[in-house]
Coordinates of C-alpha atoms in Angstrom, one line a residue:
Chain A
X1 CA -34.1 43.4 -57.1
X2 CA -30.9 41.9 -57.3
X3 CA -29.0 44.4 -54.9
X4 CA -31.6 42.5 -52.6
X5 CA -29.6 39.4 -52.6
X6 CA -27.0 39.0 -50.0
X7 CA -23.6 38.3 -51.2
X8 CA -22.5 36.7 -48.4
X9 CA -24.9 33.5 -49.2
X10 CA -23.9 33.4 -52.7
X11 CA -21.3 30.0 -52.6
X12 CA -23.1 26.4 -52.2
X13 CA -21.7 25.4 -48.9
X14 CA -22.5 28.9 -47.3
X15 CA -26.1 28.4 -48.7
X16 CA -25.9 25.2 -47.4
X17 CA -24.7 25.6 -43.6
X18 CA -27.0 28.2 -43.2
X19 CA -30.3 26.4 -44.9
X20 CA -28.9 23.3 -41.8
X21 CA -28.8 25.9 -39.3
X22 CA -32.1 27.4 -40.0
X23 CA -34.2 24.2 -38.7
X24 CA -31.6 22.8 -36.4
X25 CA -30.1 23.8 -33.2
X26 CA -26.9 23.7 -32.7
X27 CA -25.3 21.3 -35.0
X28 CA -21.9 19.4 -35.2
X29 CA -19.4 19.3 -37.8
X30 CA -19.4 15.7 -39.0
X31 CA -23.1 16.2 -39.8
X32 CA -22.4 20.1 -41.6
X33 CA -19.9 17.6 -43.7
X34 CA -22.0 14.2 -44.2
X35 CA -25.1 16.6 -45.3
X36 CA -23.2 18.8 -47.6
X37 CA -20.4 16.6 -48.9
X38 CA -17.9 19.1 -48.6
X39 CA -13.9 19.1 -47.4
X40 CA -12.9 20.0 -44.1
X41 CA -11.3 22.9 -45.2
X42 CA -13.5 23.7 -47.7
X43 CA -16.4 24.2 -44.5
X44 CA -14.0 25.6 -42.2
X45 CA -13.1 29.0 -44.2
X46 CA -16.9 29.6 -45.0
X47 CA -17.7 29.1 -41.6
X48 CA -15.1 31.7 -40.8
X49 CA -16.4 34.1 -43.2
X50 CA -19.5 33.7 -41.9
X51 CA -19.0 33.7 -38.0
X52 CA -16.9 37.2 -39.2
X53 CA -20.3 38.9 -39.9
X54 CA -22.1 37.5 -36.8
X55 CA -24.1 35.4 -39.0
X56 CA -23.5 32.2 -37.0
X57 CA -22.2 31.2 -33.8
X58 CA -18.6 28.8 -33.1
X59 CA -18.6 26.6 -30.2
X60 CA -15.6 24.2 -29.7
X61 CA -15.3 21.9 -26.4
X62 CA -14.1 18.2 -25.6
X63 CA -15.6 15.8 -25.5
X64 CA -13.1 13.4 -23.5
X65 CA -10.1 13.6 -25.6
X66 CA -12.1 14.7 -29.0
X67 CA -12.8 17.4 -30.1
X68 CA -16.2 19.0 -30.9
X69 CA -17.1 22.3 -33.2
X70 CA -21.3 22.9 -33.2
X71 CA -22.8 25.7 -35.0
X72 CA -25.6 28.2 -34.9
X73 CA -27.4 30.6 -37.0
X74 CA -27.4 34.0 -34.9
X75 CA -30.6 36.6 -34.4
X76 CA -28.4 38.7 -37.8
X77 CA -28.3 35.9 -39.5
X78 CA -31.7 34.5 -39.3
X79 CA -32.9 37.8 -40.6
X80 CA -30.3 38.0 -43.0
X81 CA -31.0 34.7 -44.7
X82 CA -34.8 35.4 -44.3
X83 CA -34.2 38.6 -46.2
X84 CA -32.0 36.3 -49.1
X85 CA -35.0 34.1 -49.3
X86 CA -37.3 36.7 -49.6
X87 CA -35.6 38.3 -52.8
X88 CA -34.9 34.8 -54.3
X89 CA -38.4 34.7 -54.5
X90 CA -39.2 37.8 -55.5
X91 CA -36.7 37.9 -58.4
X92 CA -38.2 34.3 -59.3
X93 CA -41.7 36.1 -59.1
X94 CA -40.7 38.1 -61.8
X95 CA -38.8 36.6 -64.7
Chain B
X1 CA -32.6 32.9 -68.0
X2 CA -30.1 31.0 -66.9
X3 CA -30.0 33.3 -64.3
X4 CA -33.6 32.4 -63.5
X5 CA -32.4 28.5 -63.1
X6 CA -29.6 29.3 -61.3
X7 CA -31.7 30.9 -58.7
X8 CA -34.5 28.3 -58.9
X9 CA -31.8 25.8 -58.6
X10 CA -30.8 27.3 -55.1
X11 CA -34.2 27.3 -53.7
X12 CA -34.3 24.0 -54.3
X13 CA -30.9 23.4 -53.0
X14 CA -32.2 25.0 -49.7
X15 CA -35.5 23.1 -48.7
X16 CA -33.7 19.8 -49.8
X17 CA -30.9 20.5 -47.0
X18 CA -33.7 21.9 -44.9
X19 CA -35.5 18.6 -45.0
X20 CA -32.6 16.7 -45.3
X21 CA -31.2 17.8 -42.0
X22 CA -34.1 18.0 -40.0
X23 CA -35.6 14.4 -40.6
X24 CA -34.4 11.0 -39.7
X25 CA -34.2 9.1 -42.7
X26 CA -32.4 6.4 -42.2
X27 CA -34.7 3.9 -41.0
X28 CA -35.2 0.9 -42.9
X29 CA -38.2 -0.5 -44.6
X30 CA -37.2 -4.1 -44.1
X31 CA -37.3 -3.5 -39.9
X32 CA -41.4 -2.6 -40.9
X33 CA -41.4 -5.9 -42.5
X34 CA -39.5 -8.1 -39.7
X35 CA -41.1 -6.4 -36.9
X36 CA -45.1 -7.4 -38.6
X37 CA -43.6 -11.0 -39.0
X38 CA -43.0 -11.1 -35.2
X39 CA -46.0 -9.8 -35.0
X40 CA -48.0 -12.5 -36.5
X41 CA -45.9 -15.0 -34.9
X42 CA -47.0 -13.4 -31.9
X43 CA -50.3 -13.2 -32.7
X44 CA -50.6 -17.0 -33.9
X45 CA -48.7 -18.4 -30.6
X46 CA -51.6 -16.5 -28.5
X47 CA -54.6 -17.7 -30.5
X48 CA -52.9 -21.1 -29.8
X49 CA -52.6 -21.0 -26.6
X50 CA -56.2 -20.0 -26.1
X51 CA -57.3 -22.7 -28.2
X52 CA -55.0 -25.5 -26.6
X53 CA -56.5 -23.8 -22.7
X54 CA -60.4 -23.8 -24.1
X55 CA -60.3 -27.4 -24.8
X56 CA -58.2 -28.2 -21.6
X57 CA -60.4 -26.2 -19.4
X58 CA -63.9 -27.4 -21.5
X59 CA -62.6 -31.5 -21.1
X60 CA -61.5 -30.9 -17.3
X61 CA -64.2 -28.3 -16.5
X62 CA -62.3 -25.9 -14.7
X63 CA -63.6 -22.0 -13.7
X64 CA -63.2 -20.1 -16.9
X65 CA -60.0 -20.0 -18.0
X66 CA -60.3 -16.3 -19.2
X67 CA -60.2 -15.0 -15.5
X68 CA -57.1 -17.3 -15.0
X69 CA -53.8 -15.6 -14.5
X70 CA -51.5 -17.5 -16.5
X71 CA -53.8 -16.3 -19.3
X72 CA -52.4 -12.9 -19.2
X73 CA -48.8 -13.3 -18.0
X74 CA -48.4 -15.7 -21.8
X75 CA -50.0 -12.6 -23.4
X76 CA -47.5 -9.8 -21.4
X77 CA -44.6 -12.3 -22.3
X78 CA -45.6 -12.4 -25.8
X79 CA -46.2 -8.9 -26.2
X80 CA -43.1 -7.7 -24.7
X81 CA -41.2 -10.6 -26.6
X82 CA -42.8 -9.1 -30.3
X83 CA -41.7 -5.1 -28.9
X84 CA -38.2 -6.5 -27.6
X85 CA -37.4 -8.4 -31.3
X86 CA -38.6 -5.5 -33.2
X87 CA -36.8 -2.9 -31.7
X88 CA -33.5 -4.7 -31.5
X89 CA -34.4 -5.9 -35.4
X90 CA -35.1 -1.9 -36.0
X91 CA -31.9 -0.7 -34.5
X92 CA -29.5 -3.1 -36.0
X93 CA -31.0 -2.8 -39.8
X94 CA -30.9 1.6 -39.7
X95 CA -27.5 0.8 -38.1
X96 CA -26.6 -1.3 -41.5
X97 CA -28.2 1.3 -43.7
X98 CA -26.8 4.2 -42.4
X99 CA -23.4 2.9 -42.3
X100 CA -23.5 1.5 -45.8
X101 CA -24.6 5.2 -47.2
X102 CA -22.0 7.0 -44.5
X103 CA -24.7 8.7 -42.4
X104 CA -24.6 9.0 -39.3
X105 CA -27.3 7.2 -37.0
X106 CA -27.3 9.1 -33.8
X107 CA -27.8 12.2 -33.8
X108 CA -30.5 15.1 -32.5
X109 CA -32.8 14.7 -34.9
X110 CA -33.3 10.8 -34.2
X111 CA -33.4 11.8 -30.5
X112 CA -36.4 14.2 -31.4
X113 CA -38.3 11.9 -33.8
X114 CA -38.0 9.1 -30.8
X115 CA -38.9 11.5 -28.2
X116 CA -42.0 12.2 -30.6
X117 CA -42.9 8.5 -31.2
X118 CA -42.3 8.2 -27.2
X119 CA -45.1 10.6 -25.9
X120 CA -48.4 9.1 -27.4
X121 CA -46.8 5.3 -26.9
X122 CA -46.2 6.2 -23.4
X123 CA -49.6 7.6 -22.7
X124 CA -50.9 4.6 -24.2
X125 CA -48.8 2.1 -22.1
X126 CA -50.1 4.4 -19.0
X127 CA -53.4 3.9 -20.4
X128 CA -53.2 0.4 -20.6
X129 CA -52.7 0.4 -16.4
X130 CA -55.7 2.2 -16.1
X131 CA -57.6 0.0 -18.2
X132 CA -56.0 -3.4 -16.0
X133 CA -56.9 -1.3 -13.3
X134 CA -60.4 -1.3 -14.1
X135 CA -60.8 -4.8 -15.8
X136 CA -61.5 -3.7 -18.7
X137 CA -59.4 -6.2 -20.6
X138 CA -61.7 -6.2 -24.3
X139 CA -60.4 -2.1 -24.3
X140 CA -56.7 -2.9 -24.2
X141 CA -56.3 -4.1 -28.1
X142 CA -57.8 -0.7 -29.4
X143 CA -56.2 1.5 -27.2
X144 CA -52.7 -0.1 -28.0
X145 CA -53.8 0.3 -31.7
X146 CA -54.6 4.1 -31.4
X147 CA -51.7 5.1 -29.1
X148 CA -49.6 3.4 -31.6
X149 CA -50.7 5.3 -34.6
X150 CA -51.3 8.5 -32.7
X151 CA -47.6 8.1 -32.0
X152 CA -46.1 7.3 -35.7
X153 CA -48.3 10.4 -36.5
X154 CA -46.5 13.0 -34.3
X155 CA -43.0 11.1 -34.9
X156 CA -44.0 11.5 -38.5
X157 CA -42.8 14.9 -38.4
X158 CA -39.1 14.3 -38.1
X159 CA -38.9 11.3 -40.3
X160 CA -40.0 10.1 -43.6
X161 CA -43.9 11.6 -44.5
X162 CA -44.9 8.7 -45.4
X163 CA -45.0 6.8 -41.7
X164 CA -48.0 9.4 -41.2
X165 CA -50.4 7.5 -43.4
X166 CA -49.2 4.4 -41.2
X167 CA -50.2 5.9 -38.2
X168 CA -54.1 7.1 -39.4
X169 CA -54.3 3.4 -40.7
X170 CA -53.4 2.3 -37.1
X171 CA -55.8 4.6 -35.4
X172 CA -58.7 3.5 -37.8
X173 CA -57.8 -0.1 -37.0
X174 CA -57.7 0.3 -33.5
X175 CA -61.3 2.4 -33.3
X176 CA -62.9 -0.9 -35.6
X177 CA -61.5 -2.9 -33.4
X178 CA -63.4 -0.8 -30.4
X179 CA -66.8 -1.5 -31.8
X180 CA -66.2 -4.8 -33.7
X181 CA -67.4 -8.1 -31.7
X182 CA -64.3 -9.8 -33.6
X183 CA -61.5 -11.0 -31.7
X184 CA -59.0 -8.4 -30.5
X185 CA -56.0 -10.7 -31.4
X186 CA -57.2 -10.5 -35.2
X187 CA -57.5 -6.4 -35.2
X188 CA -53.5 -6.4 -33.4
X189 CA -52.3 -9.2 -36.1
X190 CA -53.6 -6.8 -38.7
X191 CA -52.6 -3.6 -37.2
X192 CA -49.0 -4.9 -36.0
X193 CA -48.6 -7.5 -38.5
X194 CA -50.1 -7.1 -41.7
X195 CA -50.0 -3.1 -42.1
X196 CA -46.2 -3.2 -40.9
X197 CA -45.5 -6.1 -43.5
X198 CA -47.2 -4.1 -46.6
X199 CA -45.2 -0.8 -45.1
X200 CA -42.3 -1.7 -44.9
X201 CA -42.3 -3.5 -48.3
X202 CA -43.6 -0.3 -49.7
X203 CA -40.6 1.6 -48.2
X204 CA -38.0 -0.6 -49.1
X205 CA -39.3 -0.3 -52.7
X206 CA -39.6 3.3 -52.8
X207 CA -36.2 4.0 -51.0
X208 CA -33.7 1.5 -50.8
X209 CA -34.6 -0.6 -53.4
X210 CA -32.2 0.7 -56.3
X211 CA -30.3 2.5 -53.9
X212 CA -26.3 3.1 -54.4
X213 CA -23.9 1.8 -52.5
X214 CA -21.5 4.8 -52.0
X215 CA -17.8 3.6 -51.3

């Protein structure tokens, strides 16, 4: 059961950005950090990791001068987080 | 079975930033409580004015003062002047919470429980036409009562659960108030007054209350 789980959701913040993305369009970056109370660092090199396995898509623009980084969960990723729920339960199901 | 918590743990992790992101949470119980004080203000300036008019009208005898027009542009100027003062009330006291917990206020998901509120209330004020249309003044006070809480129930969806309750207690006023030979004005001071009062108390207990102040 626990070769089920997918690796790639196994840090907090990874969890995290992808539980936001589930239920939300495309979301900014401010709210990524307000909800999870993370650095901006700290965000940035998970979302990398996980825009590397077409879990989520980047898109950066300007707004004016500013600039503005939304994210959102990909067709992959959807399924692949579905799939990490589904054995979460599962393993919980049976201890 | 620690490895049992720790996965328990992250299930919970994941439907608390699931509902945390996808509901508007900001808003502040004390709005509820200003917003049913304008209310009743309201509400006690009209039964005035219809007391001060019967008298006048009775003394003088005039043609009934209820088919007079003045009569209805005091109500529209109160009733826009309750909505106006609520609203602005509403928006500056999320404003103060949310900046005092670092949230931010604007965002889609307080677009989307607005837009939600906005659809039934709209109907309702299109309803409202219809029904000055057809002089059929007595049906205004219950349909603004049940557009109102049909409204709070589908914005309930994107905002705290408990505004749902709120809303079936409006629609339940507003249908009394449909078959009840009492006064309108008393159902709408009840509805918009009274309920919001008791609300938004209950909120501000529940939520803010005790809550930190994060620096």
């Amino acid at each position: 059961m626990i070769e089920n789980l997918n690796k790639a959701f196994e840090n907090r913040i990874r969890l995290g950005l992808m539980s936001i993305l589930m239920v939300n369009d495309w979301v900014e970056f401010n709210k990524v950090k307000e909800l999870l109370n993370a650095t901006d660092g700290n965000i940035a090199s998970h979302v990398n990791a996980l825009e590397s396995l077409n879990y989520i898509d980047v898109k950066k623009e300007f707004v004016g001068k500013k600039p503005k980084t939304t994210y959102r969960v990909t067709k992959l990723g959807k399924k692949a987080f579905k799939d990490h729920l589904d054995a979460l339960e599962q393993l919980l199901k049976e201890l | 079975m620690d490895v049992n918590r720790h996965y328990f743990e992250n299930l919970n992790e994941i439907r608390s930033i699931m509902e945390k992101s996808s509901r508007f949470i900001s808003l502040s119980g004390m709005s509820g409580v200003m917003a049913g004080i304008y209310a009743l203000a309201g509400a006690y300036a009209v039964y005035w004015y219809n007391h001060m008019h019967t008298i006048e009208y009775a003394i003088q005898s005039l043609p009934d003062f209820f088919s007079s027009v003045s009569f209805y542009r005091f109500y529209l100027v109160i009733g826009f002047t309750v909505l106006f003062l609520s609203i602005l009330t509403g928006i500056f006291l999320t404003v103060k919470r949310a900046k005092r917990k670092h949230q931010t206020v604007w965002d889609q998901v307080a677009l989307r429980m607005i837009i939600n509120l906005s659809i039934p209330l709209l109907a309702g004020a299109g309803f409202v036409v219809v029904l000055l249309h057809h002089n059929y003044f007595e049906l205004i006070a219950p349909t603004l009562l049940v557009f109102y809480g049909l409204g709070l129930v589908n914005g309930s969806k994107y905002t705290l659960n408990d505004i749902r309750l709120l809303g079936i207690l409006e629609i339940i006023t507003g249908l009394l108030c449909g078959i009840s030979s009492i006064s309108g004005l008393y159902f709408m001071a009840f509805g918009f007054g009274v309920l919001h009062i008791v609300y938004g108390l209950y909120m501000w207990l529940k939520y803010e209350h005790n809550e930190p102040i994060i620096e």
